XYZ file of C-alpha atoms in Angstrom:
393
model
C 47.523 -46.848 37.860
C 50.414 -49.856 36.226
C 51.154 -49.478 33.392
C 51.492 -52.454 34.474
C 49.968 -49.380 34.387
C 53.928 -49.462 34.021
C 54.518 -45.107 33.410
C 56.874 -43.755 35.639
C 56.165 -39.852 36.315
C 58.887 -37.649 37.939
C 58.361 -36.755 41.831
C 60.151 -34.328 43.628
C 61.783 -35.428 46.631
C 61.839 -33.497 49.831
C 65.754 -32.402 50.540
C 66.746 -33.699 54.038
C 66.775 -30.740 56.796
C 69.090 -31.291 59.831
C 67.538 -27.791 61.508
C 66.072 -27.881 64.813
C 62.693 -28.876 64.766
C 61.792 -25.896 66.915
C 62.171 -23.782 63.829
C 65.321 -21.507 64.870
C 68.039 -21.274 67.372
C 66.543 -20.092 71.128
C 68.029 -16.827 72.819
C 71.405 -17.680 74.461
C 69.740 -16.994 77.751
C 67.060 -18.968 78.436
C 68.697 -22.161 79.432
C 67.454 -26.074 77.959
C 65.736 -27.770 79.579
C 66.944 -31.684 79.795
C 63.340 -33.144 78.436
C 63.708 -30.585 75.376
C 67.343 -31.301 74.907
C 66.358 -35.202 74.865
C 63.413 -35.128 72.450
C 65.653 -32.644 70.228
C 68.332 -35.665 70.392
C 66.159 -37.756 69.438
C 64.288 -36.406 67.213
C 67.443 -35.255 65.527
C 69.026 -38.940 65.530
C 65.521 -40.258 63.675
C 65.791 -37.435 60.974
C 69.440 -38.683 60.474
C 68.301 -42.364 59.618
C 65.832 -41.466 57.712
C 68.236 -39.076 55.800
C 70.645 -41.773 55.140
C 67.666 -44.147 54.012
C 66.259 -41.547 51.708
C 69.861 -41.125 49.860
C 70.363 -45.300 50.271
C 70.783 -46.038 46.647
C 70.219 -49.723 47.407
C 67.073 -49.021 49.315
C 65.683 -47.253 46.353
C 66.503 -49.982 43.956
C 64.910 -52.521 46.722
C 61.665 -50.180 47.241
C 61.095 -49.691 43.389
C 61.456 -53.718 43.142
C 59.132 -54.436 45.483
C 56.662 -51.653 44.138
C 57.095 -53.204 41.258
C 56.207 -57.002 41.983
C 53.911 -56.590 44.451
C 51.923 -54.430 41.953
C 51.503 -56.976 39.427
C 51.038 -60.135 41.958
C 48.195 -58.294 43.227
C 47.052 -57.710 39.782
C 47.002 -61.271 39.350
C 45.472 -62.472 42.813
C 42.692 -59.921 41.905
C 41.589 -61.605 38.824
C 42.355 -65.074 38.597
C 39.548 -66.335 40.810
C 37.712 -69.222 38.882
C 34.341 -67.182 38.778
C 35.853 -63.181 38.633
C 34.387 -61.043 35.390
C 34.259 -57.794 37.108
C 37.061 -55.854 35.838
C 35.710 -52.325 35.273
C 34.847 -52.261 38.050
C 38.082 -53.534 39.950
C 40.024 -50.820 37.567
C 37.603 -48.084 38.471
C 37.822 -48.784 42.311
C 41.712 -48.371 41.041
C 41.082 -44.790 39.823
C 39.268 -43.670 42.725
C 41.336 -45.042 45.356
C 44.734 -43.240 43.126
C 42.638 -40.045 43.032
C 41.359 -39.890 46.648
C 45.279 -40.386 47.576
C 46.452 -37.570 45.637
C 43.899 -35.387 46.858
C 44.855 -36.260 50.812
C 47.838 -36.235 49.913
C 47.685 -32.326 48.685
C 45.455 -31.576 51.335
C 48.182 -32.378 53.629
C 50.921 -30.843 51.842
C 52.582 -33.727 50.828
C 51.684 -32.810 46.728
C 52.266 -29.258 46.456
C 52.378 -28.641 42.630
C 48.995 -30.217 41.242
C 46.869 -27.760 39.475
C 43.143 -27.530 39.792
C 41.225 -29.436 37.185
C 41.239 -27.880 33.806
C 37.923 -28.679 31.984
C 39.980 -27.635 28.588
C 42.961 -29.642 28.972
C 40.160 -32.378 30.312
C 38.412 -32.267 26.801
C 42.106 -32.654 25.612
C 43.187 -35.155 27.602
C 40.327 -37.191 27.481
C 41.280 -39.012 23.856
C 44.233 -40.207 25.846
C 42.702 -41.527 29.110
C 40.380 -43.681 26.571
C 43.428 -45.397 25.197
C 44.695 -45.604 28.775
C 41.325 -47.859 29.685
C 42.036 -50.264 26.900
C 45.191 -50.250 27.840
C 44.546 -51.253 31.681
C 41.701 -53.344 30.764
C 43.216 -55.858 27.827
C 46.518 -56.033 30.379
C 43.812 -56.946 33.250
C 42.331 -59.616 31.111
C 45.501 -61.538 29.590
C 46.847 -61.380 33.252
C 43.508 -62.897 34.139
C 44.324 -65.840 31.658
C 47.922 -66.107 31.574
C 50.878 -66.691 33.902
C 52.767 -64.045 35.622
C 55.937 -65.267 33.559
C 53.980 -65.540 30.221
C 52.317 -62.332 30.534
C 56.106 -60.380 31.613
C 57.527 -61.914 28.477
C 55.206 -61.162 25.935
C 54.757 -57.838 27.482
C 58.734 -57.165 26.459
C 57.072 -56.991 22.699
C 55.168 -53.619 23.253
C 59.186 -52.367 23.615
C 58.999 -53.595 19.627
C 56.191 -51.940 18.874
C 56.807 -48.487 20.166
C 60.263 -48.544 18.974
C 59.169 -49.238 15.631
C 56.420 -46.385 16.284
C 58.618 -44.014 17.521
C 60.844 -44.566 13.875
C 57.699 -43.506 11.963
C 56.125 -40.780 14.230
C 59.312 -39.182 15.798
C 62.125 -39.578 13.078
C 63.565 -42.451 15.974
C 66.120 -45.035 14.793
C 66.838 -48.697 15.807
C 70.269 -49.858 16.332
C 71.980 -53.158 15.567
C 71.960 -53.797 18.884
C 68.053 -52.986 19.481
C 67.493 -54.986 16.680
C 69.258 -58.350 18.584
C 67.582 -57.586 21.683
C 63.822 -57.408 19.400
C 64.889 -60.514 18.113
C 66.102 -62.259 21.793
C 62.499 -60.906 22.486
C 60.631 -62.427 19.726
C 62.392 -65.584 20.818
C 61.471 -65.544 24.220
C 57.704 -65.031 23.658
C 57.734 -68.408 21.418
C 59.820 -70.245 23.352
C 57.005 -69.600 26.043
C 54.283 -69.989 24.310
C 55.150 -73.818 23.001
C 56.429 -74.118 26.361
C 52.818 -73.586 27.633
C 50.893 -75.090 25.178
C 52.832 -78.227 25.303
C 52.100 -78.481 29.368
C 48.509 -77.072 28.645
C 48.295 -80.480 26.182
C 49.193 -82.797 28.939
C 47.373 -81.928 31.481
C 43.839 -84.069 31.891
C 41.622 -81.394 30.420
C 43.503 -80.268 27.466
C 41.162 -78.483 25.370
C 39.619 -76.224 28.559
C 43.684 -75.491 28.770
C 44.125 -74.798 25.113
C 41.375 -72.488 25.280
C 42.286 -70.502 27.910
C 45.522 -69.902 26.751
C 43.982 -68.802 23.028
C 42.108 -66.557 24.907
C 45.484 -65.241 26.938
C 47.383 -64.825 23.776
C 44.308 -62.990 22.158
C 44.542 -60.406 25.038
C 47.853 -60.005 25.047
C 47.702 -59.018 21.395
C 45.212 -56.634 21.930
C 47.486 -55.104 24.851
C 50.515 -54.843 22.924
C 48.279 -52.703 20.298
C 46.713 -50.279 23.082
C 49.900 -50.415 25.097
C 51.600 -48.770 21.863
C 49.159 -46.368 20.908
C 48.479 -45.185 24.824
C 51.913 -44.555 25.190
C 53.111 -42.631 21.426
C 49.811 -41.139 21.763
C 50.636 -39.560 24.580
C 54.077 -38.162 24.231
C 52.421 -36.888 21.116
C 49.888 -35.044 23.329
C 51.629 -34.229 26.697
C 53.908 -31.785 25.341
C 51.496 -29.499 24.364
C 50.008 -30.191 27.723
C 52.471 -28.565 30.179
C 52.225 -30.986 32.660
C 53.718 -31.297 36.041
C 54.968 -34.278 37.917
C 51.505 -34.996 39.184
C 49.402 -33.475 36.043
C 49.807 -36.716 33.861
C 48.422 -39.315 36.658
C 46.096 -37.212 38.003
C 44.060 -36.523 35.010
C 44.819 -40.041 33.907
C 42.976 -41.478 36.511
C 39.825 -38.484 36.949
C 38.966 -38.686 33.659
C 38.895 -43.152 32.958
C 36.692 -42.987 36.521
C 33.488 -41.940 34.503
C 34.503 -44.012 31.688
C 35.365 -47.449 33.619
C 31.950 -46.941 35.760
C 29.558 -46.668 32.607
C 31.338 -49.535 31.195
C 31.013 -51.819 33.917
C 27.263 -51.260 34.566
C 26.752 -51.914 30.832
C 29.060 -54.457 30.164
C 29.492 -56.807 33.752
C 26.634 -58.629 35.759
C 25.815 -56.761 38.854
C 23.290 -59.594 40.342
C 23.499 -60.500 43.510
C 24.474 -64.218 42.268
C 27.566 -62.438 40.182
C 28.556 -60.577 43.225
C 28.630 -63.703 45.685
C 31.393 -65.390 42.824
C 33.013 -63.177 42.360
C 33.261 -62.290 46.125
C 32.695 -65.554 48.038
C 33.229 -65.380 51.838
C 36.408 -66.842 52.042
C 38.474 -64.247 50.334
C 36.318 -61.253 50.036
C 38.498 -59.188 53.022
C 41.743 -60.194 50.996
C 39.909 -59.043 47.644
C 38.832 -56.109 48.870
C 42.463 -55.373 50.578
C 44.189 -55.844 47.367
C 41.716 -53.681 44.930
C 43.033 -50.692 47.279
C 46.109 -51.809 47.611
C 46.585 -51.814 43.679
C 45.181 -48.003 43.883
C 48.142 -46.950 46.390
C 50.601 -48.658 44.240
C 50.094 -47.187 41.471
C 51.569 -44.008 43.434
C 54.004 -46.022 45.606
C 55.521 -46.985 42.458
C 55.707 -43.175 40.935
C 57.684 -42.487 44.120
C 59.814 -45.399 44.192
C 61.118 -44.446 40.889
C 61.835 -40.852 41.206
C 63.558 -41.805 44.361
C 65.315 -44.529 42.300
C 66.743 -41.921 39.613
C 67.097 -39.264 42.401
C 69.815 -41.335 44.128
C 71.307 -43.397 41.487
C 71.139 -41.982 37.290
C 68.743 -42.707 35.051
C 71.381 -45.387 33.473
C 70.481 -47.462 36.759
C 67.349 -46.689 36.808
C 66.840 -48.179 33.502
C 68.861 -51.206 34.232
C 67.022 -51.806 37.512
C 63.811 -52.005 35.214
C 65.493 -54.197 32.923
C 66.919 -57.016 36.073
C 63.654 -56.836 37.645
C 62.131 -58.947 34.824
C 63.395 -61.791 36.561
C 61.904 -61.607 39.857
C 58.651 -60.616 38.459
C 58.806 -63.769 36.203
C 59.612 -65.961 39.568
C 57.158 -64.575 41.711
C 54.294 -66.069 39.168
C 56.115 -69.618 39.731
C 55.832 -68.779 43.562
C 52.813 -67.652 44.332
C 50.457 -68.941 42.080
C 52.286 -72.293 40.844
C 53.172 -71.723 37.676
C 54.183 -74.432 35.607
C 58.024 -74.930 36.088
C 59.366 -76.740 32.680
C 62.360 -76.265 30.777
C 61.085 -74.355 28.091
C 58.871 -72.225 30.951
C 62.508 -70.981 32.276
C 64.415 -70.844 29.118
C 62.066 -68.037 28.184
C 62.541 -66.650 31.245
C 66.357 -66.410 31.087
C 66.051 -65.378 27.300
C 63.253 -62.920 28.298
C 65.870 -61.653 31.046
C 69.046 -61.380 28.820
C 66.803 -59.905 25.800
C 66.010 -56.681 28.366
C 69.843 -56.168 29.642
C 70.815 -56.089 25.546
C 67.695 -53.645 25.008
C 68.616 -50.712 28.310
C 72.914 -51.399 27.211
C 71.570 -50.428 24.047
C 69.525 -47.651 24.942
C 72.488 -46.888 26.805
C 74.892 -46.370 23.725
C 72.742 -44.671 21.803
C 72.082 -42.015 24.407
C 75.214 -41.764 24.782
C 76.546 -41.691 20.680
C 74.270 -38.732 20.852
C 75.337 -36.463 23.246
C 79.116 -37.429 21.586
C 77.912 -36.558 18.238
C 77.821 -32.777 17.341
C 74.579 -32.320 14.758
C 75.436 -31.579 11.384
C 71.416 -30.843 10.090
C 68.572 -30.407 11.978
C 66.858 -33.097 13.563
C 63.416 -34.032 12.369
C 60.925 -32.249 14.317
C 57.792 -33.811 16.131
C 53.876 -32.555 15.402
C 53.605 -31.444 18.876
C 57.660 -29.901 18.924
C 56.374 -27.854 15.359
C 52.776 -26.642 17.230
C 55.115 -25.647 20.439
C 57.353 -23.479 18.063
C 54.686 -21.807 16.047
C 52.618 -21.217 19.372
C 56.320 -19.182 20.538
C 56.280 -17.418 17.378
C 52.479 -16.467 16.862
């Protein structure tokens, strides 16, 4: 899923091979023939552009980018139909869609390192994939209400909240600098929220406006909270887990299928009447199109960003995440005609700069730390103490 489901999970990227696709070299005496030596040739010039696209730092960037936007458009074309309240049910076609593609994708031999299921770890795990489907679902529902610009800024304040949460739970510290960028954030998310009450006001149905915006900011609240405790909950968890690459999404999505189902027969209207608004005619294909299409990428954007730190750093990486706030905030005043005031795109631009001053900062601090040699030792994490005693039992 985004995290939006926005986690990024490590993938190991196939090295590029320039050996002949026959497997070996042929005895010297049985002579080529000129329709082998041609396919080889070509088949040899096609592995060398996709080499040099594969180690294309700017493709990388480009691919994670798109990944990334297209991700959260679709998000948004998804749910902001006038009549749509079925979103269990579009996050559990989500799930199944991730987890059918994993499994093809092992069957094939693409995913080569996911373990069988693990009812234990599943018990485990499953505290964690409930946080994950408040997570998904709040984020679903102030996207629902909100702008794609609104929504990207005020999501910039979950950065607050775990960093604050990390201080408490991990023995983490905040920097000046951190601190500026918090505040740049803070800024941002009022400057667009008067900026969008204030057009809300003016338009010829204020109050229906107002509302829905109340309702936005309510969700987005709630998302910040579950965004927060998802994630520190989770580093808590997953190091006791011994997770691989594709552990962590894998169980993720298995275990909030159950979950998401139950909840949307309980919770959402499955009459016929229901289904015909929430589908109508018109743009049922495209609906249907994009609920898969937010399954696959979910994994297209795992790849994009293992590829992205493969070729580049993680410095980049990070930087790239940072830049791409932009975009993202543009694309909502492109494709779904977002309001375009001067307070909407000062928050953008103070949204923007807020996230540079945030990774540079990261970015120093990383980097104080490997240039600092420790003098006592560092505080210690629940799950870092359990690993330790489990070595020493």
């Amino acid at each position: 899923m985004s995290d939006k489901k926005n986690e990024d999970y490590t993938i190991r990227m196939p090295e590029s091979d320039s050996r002949s696709p026959y497997g070996g070299e042929k005895d010297p005496f049985i002579p080529a023939r000129p329709s082998r030596v041609a396919s080889h040739n070509s088949n040899a010039s096609l592995a060398s552009r996709l080499a040099k696209v594969e180690n294309n730092p700017t493709a990388s960037i480009l691919a994670y980018c798109f990944a990334s936007i297209s991700m959260t458009v679709v998000n948004k074309y998804v749910v902001s139909g006038s009549e749509w309240n079925l979103n269990f049910f579009y996050l559990g076609v989500q799930s199944t869609v991730c987890i059918a593609t994993i499994q093809i994708l092992k069957q094939i031999g693409v995913i080569t390192n996911l373990a069988p299921f693990d009812p234990n770890k599943g018990r485990r795990w499953f505290p964690i994939s409930l946080l994950l489907v408040g997570m998904i679902y709040t984020s679903t529902k102030s996207l629902q209400y909100l702008s794609v610009p609104v929504y990207t800024i005020f999501k910039n304040l979950t950065i607050i909240v775990i960093a604050y949460g990390e201080v408490l739970w991990f023995g983490g510290s905040v920097t000046p600098l951190a601190l500026l960028s918090f505040g740049l954030m803070v800024l941002s998310s009022v400057v667009a929220a008067w900026a969008d009450t204030r057009h809300a006001g003016q338009t010829a149905q204020a109050a229906e406006a107002l509302a829905t915006l109340n309702a936005g900011y309510a969700w987005m609240g709630l998302n910040v909270f579950c965004t927060a405790s998802y994630i520190l909950s989770m580093r808590k968890v997953i190091k006791t887990m011994n997770f691989k690459d594709w552990d962590t999404m894998f169980y993720n999505n298995l275990l909030t299928i159950p979950v998401l189902i139950v909840c949307s027969l309980i919770a959402e209207d499955w009459s016929s009447a229901n289904l015909a608004k929430n589908f109508p005619p018109e743009t049922r294909n495209a609906l249907f199109v994009g609920m898969i299409y937010s399954g696959l990428g979910a994994i297209l954007i795992s790849y994009c960003s293992a590829w992205c730190i493969r070729v580049t750093s993680s410095t980049t990486y990070s930087m790239v995440g940072a830049l791409n706030k932009l975009p993202l905030a543009v694309s909502g005043l492109i494709f779904f005609a977002a309001p375009v005031t001067v307070g909407s795109v000062s928050a953008i631009l103070i949204g923007f700069v807020s996230g540079i001053v945030y990774t540079w900062a990261k970015v120093r601090q990383s980097e104080l730390a490997k240039n600092t040699l420790p003098t006592v030792q560092p505080p210690m994490s629940a799950s870092s103490q359990s690993n330790r005693d489990a070595a020493n039992s």
